[in-house]
CSV table of C-alpha atoms in Angstrom, one decimal:
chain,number,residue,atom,x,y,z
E,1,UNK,CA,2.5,10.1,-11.0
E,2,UNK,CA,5.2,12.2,-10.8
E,3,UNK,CA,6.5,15.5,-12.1
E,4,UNK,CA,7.7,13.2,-15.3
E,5,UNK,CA,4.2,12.8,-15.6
E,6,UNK,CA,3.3,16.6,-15.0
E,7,UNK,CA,2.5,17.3,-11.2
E,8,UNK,CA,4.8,20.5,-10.2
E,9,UNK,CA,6.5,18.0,-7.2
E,10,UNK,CA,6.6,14.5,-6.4
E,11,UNK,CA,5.5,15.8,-3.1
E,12,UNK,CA,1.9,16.0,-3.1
E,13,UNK,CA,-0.1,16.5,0.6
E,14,UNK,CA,-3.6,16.9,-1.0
E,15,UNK,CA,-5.7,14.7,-3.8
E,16,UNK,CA,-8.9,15.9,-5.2
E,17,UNK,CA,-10.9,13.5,-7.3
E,18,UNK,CA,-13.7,15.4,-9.1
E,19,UNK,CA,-16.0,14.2,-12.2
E,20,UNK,CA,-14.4,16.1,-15.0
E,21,UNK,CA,-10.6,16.9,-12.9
E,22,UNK,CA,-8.4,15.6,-10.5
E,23,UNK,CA,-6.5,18.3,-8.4
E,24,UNK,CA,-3.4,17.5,-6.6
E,25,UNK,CA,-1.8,19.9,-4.1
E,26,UNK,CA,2.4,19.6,-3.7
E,27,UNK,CA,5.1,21.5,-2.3
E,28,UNK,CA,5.8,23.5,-5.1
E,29,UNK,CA,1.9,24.1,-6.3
E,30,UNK,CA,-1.2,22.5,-7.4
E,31,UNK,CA,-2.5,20.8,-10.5
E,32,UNK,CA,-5.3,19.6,-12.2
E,33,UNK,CA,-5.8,16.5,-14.6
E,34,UNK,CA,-8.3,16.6,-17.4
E,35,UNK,CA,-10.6,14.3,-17.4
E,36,UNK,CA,-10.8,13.7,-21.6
E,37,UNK,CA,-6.9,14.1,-22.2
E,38,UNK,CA,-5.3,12.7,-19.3
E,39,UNK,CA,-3.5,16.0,-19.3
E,40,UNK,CA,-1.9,17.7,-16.2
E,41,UNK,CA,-2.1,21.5,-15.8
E,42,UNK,CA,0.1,22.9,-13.6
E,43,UNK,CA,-1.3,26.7,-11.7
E,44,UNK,CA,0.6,29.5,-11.4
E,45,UNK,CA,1.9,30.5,-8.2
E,46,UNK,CA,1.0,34.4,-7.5
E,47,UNK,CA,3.8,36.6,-8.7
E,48,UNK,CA,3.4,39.0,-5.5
E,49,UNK,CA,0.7,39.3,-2.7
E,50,UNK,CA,-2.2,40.9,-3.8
E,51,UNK,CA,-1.7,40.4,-7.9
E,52,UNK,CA,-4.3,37.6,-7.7
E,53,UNK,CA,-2.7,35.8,-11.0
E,54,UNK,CA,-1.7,32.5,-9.0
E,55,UNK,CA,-2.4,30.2,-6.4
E,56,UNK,CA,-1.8,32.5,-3.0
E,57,UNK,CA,1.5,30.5,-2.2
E,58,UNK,CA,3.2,27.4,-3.2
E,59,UNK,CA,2.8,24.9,-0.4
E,60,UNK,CA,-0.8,23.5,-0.9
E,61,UNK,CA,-2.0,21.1,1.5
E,62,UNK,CA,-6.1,21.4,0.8
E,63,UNK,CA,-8.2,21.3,-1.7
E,64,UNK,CA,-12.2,21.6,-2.0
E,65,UNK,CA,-14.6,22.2,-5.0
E,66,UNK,CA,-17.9,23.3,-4.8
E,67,UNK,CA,-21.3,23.3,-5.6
E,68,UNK,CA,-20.1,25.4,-8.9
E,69,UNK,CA,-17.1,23.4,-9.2
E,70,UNK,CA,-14.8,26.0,-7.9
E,71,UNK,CA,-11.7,25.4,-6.8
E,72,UNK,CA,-10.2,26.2,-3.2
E,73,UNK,CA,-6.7,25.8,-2.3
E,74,UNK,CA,-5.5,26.4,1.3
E,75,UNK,CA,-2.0,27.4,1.5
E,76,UNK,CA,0.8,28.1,3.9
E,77,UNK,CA,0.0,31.5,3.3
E,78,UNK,CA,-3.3,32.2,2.4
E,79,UNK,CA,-6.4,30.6,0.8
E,80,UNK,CA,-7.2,30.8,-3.2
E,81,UNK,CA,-10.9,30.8,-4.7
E,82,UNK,CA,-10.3,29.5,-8.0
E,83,UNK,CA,-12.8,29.4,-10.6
E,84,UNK,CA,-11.5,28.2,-13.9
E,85,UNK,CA,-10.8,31.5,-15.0
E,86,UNK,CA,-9.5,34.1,-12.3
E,87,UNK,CA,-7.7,33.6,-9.1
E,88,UNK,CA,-8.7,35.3,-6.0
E,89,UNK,CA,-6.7,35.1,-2.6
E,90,UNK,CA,-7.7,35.7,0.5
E,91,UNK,CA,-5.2,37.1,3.7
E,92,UNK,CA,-5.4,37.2,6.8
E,93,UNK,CA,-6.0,41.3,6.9
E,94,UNK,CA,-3.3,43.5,8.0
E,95,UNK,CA,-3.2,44.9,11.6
E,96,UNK,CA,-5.5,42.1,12.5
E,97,UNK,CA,-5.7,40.5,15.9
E,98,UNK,CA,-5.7,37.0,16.0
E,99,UNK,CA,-6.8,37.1,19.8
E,100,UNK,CA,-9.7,39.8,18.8
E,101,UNK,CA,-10.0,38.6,14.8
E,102,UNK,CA,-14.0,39.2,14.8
E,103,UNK,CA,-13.0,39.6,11.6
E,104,UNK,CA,-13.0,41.3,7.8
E,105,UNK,CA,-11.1,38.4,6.5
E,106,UNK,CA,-9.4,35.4,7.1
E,107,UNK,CA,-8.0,34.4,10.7
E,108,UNK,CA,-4.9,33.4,9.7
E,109,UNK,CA,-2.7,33.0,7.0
E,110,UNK,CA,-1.9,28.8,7.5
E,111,UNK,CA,-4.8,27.0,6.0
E,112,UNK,CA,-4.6,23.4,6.8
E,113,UNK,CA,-8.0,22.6,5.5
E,114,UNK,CA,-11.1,23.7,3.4
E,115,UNK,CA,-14.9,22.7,2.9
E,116,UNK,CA,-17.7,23.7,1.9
E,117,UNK,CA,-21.3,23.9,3.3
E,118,UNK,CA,-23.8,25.1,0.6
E,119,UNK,CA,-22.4,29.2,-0.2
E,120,UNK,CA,-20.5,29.2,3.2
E,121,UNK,CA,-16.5,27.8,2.9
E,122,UNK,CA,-15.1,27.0,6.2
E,123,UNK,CA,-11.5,27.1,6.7
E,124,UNK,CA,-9.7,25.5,9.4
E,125,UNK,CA,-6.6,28.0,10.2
E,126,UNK,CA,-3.8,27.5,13.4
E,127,UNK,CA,-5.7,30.1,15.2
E,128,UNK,CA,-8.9,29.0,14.7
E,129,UNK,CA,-11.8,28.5,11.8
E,130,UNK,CA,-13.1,31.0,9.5
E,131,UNK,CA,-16.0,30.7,7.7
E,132,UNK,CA,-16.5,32.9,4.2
E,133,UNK,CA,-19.8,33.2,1.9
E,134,UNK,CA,-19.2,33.4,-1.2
E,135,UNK,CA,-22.4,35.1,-1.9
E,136,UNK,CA,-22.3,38.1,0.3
E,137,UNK,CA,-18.7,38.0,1.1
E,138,UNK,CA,-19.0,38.0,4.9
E,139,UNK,CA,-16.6,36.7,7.0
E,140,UNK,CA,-16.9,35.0,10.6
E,141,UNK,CA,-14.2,33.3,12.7
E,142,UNK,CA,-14.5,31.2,15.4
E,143,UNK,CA,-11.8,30.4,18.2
E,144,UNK,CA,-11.1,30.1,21.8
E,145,UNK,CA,-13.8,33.0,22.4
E,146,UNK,CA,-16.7,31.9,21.1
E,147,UNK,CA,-16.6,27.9,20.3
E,148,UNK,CA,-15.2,24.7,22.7
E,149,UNK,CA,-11.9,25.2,21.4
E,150,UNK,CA,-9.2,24.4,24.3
E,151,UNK,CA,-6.4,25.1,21.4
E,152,UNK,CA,-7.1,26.8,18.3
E,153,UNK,CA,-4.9,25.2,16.0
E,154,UNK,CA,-7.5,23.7,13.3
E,155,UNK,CA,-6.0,20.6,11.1
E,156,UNK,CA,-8.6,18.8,9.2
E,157,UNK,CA,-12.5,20.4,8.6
E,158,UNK,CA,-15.3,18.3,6.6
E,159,UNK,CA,-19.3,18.4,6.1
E,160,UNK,CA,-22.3,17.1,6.1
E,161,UNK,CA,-26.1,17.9,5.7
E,162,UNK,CA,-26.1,20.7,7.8
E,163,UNK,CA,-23.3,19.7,9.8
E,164,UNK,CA,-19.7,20.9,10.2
E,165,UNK,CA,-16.6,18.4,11.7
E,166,UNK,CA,-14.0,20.1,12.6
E,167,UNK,CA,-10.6,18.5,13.8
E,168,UNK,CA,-8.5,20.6,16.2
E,169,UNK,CA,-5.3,20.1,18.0
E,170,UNK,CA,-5.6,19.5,21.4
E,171,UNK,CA,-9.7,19.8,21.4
E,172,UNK,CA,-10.5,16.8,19.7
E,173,UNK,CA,-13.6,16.6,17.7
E,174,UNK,CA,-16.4,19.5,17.3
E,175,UNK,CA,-19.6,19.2,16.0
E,176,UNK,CA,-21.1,22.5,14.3
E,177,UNK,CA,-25.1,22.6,13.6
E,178,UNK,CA,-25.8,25.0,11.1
E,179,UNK,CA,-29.9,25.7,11.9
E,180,UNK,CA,-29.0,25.7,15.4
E,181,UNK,CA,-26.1,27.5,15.8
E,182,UNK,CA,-24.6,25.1,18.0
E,183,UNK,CA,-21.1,23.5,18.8
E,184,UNK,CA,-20.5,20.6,20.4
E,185,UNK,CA,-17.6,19.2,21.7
E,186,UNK,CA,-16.4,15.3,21.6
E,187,UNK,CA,-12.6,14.9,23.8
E,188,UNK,CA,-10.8,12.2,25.2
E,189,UNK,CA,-12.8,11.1,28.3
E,190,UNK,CA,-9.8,9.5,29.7
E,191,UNK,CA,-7.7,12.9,29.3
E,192,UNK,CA,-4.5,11.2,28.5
E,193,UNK,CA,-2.5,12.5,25.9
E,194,UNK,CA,-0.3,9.4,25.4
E,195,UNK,CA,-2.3,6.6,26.3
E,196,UNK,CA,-5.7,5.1,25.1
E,197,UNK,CA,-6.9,3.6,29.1
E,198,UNK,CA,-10.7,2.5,28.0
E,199,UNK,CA,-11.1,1.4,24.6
E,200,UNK,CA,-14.3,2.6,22.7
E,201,UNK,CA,-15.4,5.3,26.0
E,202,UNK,CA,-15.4,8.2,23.4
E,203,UNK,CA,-12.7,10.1,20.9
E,204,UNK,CA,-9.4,8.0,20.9
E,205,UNK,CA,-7.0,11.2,21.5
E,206,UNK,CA,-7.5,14.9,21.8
E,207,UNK,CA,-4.1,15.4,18.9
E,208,UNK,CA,-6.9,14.8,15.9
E,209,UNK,CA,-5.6,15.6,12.6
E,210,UNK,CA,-8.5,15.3,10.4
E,211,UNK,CA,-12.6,14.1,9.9
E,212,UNK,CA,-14.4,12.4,7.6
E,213,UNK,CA,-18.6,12.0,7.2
E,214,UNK,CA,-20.4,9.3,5.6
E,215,UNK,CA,-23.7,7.2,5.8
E,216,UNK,CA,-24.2,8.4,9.5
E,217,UNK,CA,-20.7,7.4,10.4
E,218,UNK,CA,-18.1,10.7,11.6
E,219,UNK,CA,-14.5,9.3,11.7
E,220,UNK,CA,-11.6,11.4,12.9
E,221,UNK,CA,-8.3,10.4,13.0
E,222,UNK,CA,-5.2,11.5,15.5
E,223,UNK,CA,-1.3,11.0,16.3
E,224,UNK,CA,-2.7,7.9,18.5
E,225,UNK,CA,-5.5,6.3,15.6
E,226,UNK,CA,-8.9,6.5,14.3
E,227,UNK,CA,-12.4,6.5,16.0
E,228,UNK,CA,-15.8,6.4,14.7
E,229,UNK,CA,-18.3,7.4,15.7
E,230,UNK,CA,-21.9,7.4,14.9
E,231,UNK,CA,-24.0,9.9,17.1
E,232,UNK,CA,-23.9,7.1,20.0
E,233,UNK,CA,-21.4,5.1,19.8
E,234,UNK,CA,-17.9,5.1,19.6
E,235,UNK,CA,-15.3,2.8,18.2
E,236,UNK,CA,-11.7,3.3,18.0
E,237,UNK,CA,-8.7,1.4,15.8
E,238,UNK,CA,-4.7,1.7,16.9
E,239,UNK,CA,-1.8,-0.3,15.7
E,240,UNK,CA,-2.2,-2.3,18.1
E,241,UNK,CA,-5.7,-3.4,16.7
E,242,UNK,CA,-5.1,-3.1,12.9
E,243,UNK,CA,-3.5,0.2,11.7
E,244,UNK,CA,-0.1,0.3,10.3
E,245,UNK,CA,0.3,3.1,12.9
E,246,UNK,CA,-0.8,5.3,15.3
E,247,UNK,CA,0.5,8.7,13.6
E,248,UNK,CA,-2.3,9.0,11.1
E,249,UNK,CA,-2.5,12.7,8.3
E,250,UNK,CA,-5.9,11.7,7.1
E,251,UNK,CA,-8.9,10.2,7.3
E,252,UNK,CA,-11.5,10.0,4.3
E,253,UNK,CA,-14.9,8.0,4.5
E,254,UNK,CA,-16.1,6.7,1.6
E,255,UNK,CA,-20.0,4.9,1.7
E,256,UNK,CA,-19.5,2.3,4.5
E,257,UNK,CA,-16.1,2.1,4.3
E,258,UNK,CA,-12.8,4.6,5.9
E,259,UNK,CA,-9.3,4.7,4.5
E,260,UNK,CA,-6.8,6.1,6.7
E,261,UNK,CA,-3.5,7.4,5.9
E,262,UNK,CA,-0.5,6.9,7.6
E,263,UNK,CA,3.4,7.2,8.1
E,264,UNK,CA,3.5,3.6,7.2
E,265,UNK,CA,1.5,3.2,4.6
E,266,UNK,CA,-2.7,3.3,3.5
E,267,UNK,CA,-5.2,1.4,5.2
E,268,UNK,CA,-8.6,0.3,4.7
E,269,UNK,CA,-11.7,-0.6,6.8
E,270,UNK,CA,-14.1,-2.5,5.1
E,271,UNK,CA,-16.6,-5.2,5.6
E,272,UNK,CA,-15.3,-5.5,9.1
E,273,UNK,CA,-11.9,-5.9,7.7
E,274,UNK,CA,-8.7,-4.0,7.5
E,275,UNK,CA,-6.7,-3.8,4.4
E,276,UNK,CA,-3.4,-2.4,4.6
E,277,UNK,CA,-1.4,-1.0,1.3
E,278,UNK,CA,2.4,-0.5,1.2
E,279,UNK,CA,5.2,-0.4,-1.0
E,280,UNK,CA,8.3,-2.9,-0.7
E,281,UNK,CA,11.5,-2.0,-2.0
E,282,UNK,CA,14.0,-5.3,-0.8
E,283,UNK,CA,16.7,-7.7,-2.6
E,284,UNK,CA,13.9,-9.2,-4.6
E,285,UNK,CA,12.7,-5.4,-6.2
E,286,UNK,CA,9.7,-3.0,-5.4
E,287,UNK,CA,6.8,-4.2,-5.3
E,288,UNK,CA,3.5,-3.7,-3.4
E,289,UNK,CA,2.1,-5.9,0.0
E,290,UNK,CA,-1.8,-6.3,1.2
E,291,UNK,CA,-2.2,-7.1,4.5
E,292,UNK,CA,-6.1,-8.4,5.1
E,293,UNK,CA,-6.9,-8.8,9.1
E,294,UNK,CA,-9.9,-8.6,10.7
E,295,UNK,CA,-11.6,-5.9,12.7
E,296,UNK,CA,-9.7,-5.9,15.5
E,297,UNK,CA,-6.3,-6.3,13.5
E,298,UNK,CA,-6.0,-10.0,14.3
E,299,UNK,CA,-5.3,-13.3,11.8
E,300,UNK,CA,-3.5,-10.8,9.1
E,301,UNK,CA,-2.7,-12.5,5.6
E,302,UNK,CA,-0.3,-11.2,3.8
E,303,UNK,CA,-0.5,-10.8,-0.1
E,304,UNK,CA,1.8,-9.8,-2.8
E,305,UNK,CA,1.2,-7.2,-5.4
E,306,UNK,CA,2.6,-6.4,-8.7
E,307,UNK,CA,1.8,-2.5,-8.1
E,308,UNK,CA,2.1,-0.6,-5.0
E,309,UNK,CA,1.4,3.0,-3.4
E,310,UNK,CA,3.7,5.2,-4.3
E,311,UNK,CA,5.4,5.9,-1.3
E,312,UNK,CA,4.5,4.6,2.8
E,313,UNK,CA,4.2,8.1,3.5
E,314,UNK,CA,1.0,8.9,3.0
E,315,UNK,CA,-1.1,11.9,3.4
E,316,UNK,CA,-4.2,12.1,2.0
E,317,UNK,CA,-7.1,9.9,-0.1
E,318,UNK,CA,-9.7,10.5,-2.3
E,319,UNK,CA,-11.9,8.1,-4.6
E,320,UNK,CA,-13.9,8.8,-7.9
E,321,UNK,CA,-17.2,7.9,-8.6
E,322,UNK,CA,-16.4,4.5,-9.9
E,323,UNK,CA,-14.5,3.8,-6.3
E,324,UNK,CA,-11.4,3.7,-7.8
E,325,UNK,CA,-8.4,5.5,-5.2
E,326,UNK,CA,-6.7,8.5,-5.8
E,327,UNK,CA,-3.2,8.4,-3.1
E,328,UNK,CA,-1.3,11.7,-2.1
E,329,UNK,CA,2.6,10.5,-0.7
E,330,UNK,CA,5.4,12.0,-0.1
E,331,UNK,CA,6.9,10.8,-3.1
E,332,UNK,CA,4.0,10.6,-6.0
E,333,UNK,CA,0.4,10.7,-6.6
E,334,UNK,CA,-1.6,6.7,-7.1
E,335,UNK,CA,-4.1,6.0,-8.3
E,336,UNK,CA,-5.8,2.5,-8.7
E,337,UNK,CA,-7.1,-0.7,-6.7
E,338,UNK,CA,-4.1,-3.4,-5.9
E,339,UNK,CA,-5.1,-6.9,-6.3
E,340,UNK,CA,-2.6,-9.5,-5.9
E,341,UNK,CA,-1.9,-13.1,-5.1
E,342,UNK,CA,-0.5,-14.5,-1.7
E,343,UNK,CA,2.8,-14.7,-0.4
């Protein structure tokens, strides 16, 4: 899918797969898909700052909904509340200090990520993490002053019952407990910023890019691969033991499984397996490969597919209730399951 087929770019950093809508966040704005028609709705980008008429900025490379099934879009500059009907953006405030931001609105403009943890929406900013409810309208902020942040530049931010991941750059992995107002900190116990030097001893690299929660498994992915971990344990993937890469956008768990996306394509880890998605384009056409190793990246089998990913670049995943795959690239939107026969 492509802006032939409605999306406002063929860019699109951020997928959102919902019961009723599918959101896609691009360089040039967000959309959503209908559900019934199969229709794509493109958002307005806000005429000027403050008009709240649009999203808060055309670069959109986040998306949540919900427990109302409102929309939030972080932005290059700003974050947008959207609830079917009006738009409302949120700033960082003017005059604000980023170093002293305990705060009347958002930390910073640059919103890499977005979730939400019953009324509270926690957004993960480059200096730092603010956390709005949308009940009271509060604010709070968190940063180098008052969590285990050794660099406050946030990238990925997920939940989970009563928890909070947060992926920062340069700190690794932090756990926020709601009930006890508690963060802990998960880094690289070999504190090397280039090399892995003992495999599974804890979060594969400090540079962590994004996290993902499901059935008691945290993963978090990195410039360097993919760990997960699962409140004792920790296990860690590079391309050396079955990723297409080490420079990974995304991570997204999904029941027992994790898909990871990377600069060279979409890969998958289930049943102790990984499967590995790209897109060919050679002397015999374009088509799609699945690579099928097992868990440590070993024994691969290479199949052939009629369809393919839309692009190796790949930034983000999401999946519908069915378990179908929703594929953000840098050249289209996917969605589907390859099958195919071998090569």
């Amino acid at each position: 899918l492509r802006k032939e087929q409605g999306l406002p770019d063929h860019w699109v950093y951020a997928v959102k797969a919902k019961p009723d809508r599918v959101y896609a966040g691009t360089r040039h704005g967000a959309a959503y898909m209908d559900r019934k028609t199969g229709k794509w709705t493109v958002l307005p980008v806000e005429s000027a700052p403050g008009a709240n008429d649009g999203i808060a900025y055309r670069v959109v490379v986040s998306i949540d909904v919900d427990e109302d099934g409102h929309a939030w879009f972080g932005t290059f500059k700003g974050l947008t509340w959207w609830d079917g009907r009006k738009f409302t953006n949120f700033r960082m405030p003017e005059g604000q200090n980023p170093m002293n931001p305990e705060p009347k609105g958002l930390i910073n403009n640059v919103v890499y990520g977005v979730t939400h943890l019953g009324d509270e929406i926690w957004i993960a900013t480059t200096d730092g993490t603010s956390v709005y409810n949308k009940k009271t309208g509060a604010w709070k902020s968190w940063y180098l002053d008052n969590a285990p942040m050794d660099e406050v530049w946030c990238y990925g931010i997920s939940s989970s019952p009563n928890k909070i991941w947060l992926a920062a750059w340069g700190s690794g992995l932090l756990e926020y407990t709601v009930d006890r107002n508690h963060w802990q900190a998960y880094h690289d116990p070999d504190k090397s910023f280039t090399v892995d030097l003992l495999r599974n001893d804890g979060i594969l690299s400090q540079m962590s890019t994004a996290s993902s929660f499901s059935e008691g498994y945290v993963w978090v992915s990195s410039y360097f691969g993919v760990t997960r971990y699962d409140g004792k344990n920790f296990r860690d993937w590079d391309e050396d033991h079955g990723l297409p890469s080490n420079f990974l956008n995304s991570v997204k768990a999904h029941g027992k499984t994790a898909w990871v996306s990377s600069d060279k394509g979409l890969a998958g880890f289930v049943n102790d397996q990984w499967y590995t998605y790209r897109r060919v384009s050679d002397d015999k056409g374009t088509y799609g490969t699945l690579t099928i190793a097992d868990a440590d990246g070993k024994g691969g089998k290479v199949y052939r597919t009629e369809t393919a990913i839309p692009y190796n670049f790949v930034w983000q995943a999401d999946f519908d209730q069915d378990g179908s795959i929703w594929v953000a690239t840098s050249d289209g939107l996917g969605h589907g399951i390859s099958t195919g026969k071998e090569e």
